Tab-separated table of C-alpha atoms in Angstrom:
chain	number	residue	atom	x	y	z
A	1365	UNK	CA	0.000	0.000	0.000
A	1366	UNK	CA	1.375	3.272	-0.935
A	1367	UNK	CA	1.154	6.622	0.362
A	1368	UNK	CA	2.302	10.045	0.588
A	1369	UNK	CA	2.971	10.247	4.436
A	1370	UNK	CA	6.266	11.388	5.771
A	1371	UNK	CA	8.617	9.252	7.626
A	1372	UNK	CA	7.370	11.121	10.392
A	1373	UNK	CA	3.775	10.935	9.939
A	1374	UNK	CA	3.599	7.195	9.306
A	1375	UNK	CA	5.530	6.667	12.364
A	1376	UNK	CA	2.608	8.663	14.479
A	1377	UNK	CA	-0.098	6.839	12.291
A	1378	UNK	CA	2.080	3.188	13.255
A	1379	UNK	CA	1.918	4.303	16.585
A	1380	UNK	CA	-1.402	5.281	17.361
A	1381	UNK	CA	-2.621	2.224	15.379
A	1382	UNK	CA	-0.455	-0.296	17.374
A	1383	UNK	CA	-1.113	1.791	20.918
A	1384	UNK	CA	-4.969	1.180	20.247
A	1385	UNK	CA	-4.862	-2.142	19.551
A	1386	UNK	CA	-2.880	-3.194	22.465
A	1387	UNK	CA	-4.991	-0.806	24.846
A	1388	UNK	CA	-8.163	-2.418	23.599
A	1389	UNK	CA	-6.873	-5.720	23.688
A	1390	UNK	CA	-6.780	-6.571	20.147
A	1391	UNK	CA	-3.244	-7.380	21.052
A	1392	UNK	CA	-2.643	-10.295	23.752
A	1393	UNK	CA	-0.160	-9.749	26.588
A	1394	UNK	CA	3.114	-11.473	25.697
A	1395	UNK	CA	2.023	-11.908	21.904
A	1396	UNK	CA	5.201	-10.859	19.304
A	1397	UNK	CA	5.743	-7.903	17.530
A	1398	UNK	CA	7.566	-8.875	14.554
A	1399	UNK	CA	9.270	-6.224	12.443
A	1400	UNK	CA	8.657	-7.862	8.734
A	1401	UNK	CA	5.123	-9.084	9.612
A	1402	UNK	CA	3.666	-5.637	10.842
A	1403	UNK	CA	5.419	-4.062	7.856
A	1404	UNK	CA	3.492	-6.145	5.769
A	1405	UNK	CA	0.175	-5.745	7.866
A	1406	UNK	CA	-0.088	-2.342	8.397
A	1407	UNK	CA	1.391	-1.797	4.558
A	1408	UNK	CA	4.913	0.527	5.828
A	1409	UNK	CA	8.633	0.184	5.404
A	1410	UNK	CA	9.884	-1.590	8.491
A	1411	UNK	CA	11.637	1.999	9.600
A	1412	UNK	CA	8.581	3.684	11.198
A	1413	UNK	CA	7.383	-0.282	12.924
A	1414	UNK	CA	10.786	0.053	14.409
A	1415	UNK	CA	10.634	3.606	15.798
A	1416	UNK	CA	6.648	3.012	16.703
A	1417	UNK	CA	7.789	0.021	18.979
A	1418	UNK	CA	10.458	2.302	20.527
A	1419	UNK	CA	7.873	4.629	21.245
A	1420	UNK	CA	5.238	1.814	22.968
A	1421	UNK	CA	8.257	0.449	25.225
A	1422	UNK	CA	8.937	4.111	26.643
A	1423	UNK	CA	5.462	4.500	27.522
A	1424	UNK	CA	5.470	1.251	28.974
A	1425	UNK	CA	2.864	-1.300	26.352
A	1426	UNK	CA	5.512	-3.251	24.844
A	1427	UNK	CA	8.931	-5.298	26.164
A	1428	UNK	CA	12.237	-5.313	23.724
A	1429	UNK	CA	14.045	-8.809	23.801
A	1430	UNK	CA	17.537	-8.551	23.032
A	1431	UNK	CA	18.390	-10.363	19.506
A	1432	UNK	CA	15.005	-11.237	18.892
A	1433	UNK	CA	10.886	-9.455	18.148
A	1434	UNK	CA	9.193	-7.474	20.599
A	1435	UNK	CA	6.079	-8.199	22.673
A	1436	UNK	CA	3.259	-6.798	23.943
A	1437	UNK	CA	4.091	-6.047	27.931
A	1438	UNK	CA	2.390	-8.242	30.417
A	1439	UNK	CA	1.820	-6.511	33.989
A	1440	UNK	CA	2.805	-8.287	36.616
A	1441	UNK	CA	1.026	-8.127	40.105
A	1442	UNK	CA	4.269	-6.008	41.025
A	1443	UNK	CA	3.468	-3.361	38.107
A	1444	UNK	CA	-0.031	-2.886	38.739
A	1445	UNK	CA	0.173	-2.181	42.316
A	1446	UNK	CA	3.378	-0.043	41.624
A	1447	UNK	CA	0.659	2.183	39.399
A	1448	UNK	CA	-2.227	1.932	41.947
A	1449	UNK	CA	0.439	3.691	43.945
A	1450	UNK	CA	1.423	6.158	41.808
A	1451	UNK	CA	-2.723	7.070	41.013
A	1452	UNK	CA	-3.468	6.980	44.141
A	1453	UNK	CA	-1.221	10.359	44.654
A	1454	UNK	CA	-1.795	11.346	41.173
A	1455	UNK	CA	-5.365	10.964	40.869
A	1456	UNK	CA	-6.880	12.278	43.838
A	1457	UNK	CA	-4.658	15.640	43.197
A	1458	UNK	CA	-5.899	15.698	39.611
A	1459	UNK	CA	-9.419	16.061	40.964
A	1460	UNK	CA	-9.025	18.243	43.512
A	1461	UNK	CA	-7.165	20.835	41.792
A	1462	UNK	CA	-9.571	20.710	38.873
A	1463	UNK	CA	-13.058	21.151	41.383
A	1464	UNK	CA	-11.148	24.390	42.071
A	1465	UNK	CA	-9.784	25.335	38.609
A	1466	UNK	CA	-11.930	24.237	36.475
A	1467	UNK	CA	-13.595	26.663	33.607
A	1468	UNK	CA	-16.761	26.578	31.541
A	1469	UNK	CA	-15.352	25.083	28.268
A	1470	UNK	CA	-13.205	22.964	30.223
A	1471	UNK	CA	-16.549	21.178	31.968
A	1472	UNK	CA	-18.394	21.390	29.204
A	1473	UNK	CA	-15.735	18.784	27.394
A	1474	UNK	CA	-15.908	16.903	30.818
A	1475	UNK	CA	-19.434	16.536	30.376
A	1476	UNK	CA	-19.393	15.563	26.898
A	1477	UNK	CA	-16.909	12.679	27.261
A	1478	UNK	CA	-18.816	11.834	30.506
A	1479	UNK	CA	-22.239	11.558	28.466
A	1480	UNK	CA	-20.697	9.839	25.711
A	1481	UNK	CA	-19.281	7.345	28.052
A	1482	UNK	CA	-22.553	6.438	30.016
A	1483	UNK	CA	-24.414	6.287	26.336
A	1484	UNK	CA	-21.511	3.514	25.127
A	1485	UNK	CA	-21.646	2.013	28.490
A	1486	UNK	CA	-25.513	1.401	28.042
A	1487	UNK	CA	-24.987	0.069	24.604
A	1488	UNK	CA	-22.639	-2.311	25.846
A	1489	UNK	CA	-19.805	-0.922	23.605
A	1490	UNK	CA	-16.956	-2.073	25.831
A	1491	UNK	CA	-14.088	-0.226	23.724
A	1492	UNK	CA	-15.883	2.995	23.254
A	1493	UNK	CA	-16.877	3.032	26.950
A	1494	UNK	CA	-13.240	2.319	28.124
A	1495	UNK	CA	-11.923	5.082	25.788
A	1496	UNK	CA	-14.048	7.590	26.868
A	1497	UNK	CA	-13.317	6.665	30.736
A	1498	UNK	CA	-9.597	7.504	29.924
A	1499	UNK	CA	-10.193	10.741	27.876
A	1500	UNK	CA	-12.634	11.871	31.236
A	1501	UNK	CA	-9.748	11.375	33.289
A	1502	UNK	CA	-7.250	13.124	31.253
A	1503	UNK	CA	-9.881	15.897	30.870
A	1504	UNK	CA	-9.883	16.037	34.550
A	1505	UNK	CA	-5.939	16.538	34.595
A	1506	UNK	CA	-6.077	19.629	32.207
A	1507	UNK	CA	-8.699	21.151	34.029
A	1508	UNK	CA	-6.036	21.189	37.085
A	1509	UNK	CA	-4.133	24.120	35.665
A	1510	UNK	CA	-0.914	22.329	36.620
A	1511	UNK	CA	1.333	22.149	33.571
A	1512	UNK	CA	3.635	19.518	35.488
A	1513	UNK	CA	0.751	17.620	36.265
A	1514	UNK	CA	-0.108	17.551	32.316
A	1515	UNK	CA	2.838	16.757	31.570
A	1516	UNK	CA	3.029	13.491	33.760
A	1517	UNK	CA	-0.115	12.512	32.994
A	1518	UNK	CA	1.019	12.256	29.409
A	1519	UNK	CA	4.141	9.717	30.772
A	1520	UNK	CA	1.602	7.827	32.277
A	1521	UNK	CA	-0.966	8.124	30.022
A	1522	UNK	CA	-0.883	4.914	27.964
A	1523	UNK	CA	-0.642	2.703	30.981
A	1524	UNK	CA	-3.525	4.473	32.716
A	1525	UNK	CA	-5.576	3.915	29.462
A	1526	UNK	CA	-4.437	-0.164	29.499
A	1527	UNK	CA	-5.599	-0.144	33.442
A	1528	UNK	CA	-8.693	1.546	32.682
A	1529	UNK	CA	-9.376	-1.398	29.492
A	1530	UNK	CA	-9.586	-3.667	32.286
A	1531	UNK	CA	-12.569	-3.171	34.014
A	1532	UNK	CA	-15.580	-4.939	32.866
A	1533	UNK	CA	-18.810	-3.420	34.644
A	1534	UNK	CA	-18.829	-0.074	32.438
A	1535	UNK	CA	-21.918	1.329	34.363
A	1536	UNK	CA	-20.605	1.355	37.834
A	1537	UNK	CA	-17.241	3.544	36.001
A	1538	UNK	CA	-19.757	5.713	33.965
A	1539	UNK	CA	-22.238	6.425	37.453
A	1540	UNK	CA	-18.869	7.101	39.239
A	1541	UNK	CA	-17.719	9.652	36.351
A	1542	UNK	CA	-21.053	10.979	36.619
A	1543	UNK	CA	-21.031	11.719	40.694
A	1544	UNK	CA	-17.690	13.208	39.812
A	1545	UNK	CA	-18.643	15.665	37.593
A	1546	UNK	CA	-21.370	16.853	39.478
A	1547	UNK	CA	-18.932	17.279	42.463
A	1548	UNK	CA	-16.499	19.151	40.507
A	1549	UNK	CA	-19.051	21.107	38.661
A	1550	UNK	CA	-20.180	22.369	42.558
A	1551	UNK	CA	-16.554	22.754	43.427
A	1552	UNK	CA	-17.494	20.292	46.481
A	1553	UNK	CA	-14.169	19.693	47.122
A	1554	UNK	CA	-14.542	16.835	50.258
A	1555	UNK	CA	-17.235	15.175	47.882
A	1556	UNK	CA	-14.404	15.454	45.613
A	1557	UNK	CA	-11.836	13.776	47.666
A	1558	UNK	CA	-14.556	11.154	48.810
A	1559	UNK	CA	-15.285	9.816	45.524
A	1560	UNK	CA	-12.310	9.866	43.950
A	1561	UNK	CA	-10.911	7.555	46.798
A	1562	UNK	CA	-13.640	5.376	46.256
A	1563	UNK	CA	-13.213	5.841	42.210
A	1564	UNK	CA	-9.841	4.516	42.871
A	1565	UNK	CA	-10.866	1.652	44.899
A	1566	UNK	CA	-13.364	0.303	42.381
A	1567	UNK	CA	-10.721	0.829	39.486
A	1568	UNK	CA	-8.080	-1.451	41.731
A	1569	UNK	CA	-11.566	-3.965	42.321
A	1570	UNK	CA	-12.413	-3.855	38.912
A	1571	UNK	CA	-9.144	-4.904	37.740
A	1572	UNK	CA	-8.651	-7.801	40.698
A	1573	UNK	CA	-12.017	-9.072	39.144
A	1574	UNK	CA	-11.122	-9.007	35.377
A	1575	UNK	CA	-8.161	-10.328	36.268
A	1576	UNK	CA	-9.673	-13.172	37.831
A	1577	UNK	CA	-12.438	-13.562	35.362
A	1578	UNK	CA	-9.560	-14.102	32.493
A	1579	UNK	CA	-7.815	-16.777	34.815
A	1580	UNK	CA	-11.257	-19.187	34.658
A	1581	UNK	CA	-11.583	-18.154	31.090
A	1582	UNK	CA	-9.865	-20.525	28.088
A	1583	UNK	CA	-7.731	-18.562	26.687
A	1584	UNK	CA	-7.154	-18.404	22.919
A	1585	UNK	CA	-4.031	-18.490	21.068
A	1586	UNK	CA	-3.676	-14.749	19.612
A	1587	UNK	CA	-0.656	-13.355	18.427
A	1588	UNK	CA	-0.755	-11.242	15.474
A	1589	UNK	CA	2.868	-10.753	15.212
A	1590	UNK	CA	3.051	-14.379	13.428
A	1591	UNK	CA	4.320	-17.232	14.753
A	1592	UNK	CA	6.641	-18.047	12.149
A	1593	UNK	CA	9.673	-16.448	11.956
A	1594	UNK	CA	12.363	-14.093	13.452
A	1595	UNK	CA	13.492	-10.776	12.556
């Protein structure tokens, strides 16, 4: 397949395309990413596949094995509670400041995403409903004013957006996105705090009980990378 892209812009468009697929779990944990055969599947030189994956192990979605493909990450029990700990602090900050900070066009995009999360959730569009739970939160970042804060939400981004993939009862996320709003729309600050500690604790539940769900589940072969050759 030919284009006209840059080098540049097929490496964003690689990127973006690979990032979704693992997020939404199109991509198993631990399948391979193999150079050639994405080439070939996503119709690119194997030049931006190479700098996409680069890109997807910095933010933390895929693992580089020396002298050999790449794979899609799988979090362990260590790496999930190591980012429980680090939303915890960043999380219930995030809120806070954006109760206080927050301006008219910023919550009217926080209500939009919220609505059009609680309509997908309803329609039982998983993907859509997981998406939108992820934009809502980083919504709720920018509305904090803090340009440091932005700026490490967008490190931790991706993996926030996996964690959030995981849960599987999308109305009790989009009723908790909905109390949220309302609090921050009120500036209620301690409502604030309240539910966003108990936001986080259903996220953390929510991803025990997927988690636990998969294990009782038989589990499919999937790995799109091809199970054929080396690179």
């Amino acid at each position: 397949m030919k284009n006209n892209d840059t080098p540049r812009s097929e490496t964003l468009r690689v990127t973006e395309v690979l990032r979704g697929e693992i997020i939404d779990g199109q991509r198993a944990p631990g399948s391979r990413l193999v150079e050639r055969n994405l080439a070939s599947e996503l119709g690119v030189s194997r030049v931006p596949i190479r700098e996409a994956l680069k890109q997807l192990a910095s933010e933390g979605l895929v693992t580089h094995r020396p002298n050999t493909w790449a794979t899609v990450r799988e979090f362990s029990p260590s790496d999930v509670a190591d980012l429980a700990e680090v939303r915890q602090a960043f999380d219930l900050l995030s809120f806070e400041l954006a109760a206080q900070r927050h301006t008219r066009e910023g919550l009217e995009r926080l209500e939009a995403t919220m609505t059009a999360g609680r309509r997908q959730a309803e329609a039982g569009d998983a993907v859509g409903a997981h998406r939108s739970a992820a934009d809502f939160h980083a919504i709720v970042t920018e509305l904090s004013g803090n340009r440091l804060l932005v700026e490490v939400g967008e490190l931790l981004d991706s993996r926030m957006r996996w964690q959030l993939s995981q849960h599987d009862e999308l109305d009790v996320v989009a009723a908790e996105h909905a109390e949220l709003f309302d609090a921050i729309a009120h500036r209620d600050l301690e409502r604030v705090r309240a539910l966003a500690a108990h936001h986080l604790d259903t996220s953390r539940q929510q991803h025990d009980k997927h988690r636990e769900r998969l294990a009782h589940e038989p589990q499919e072969i999937s790995d799109p990378g091809g199970a054929a050759d080396s690179d």
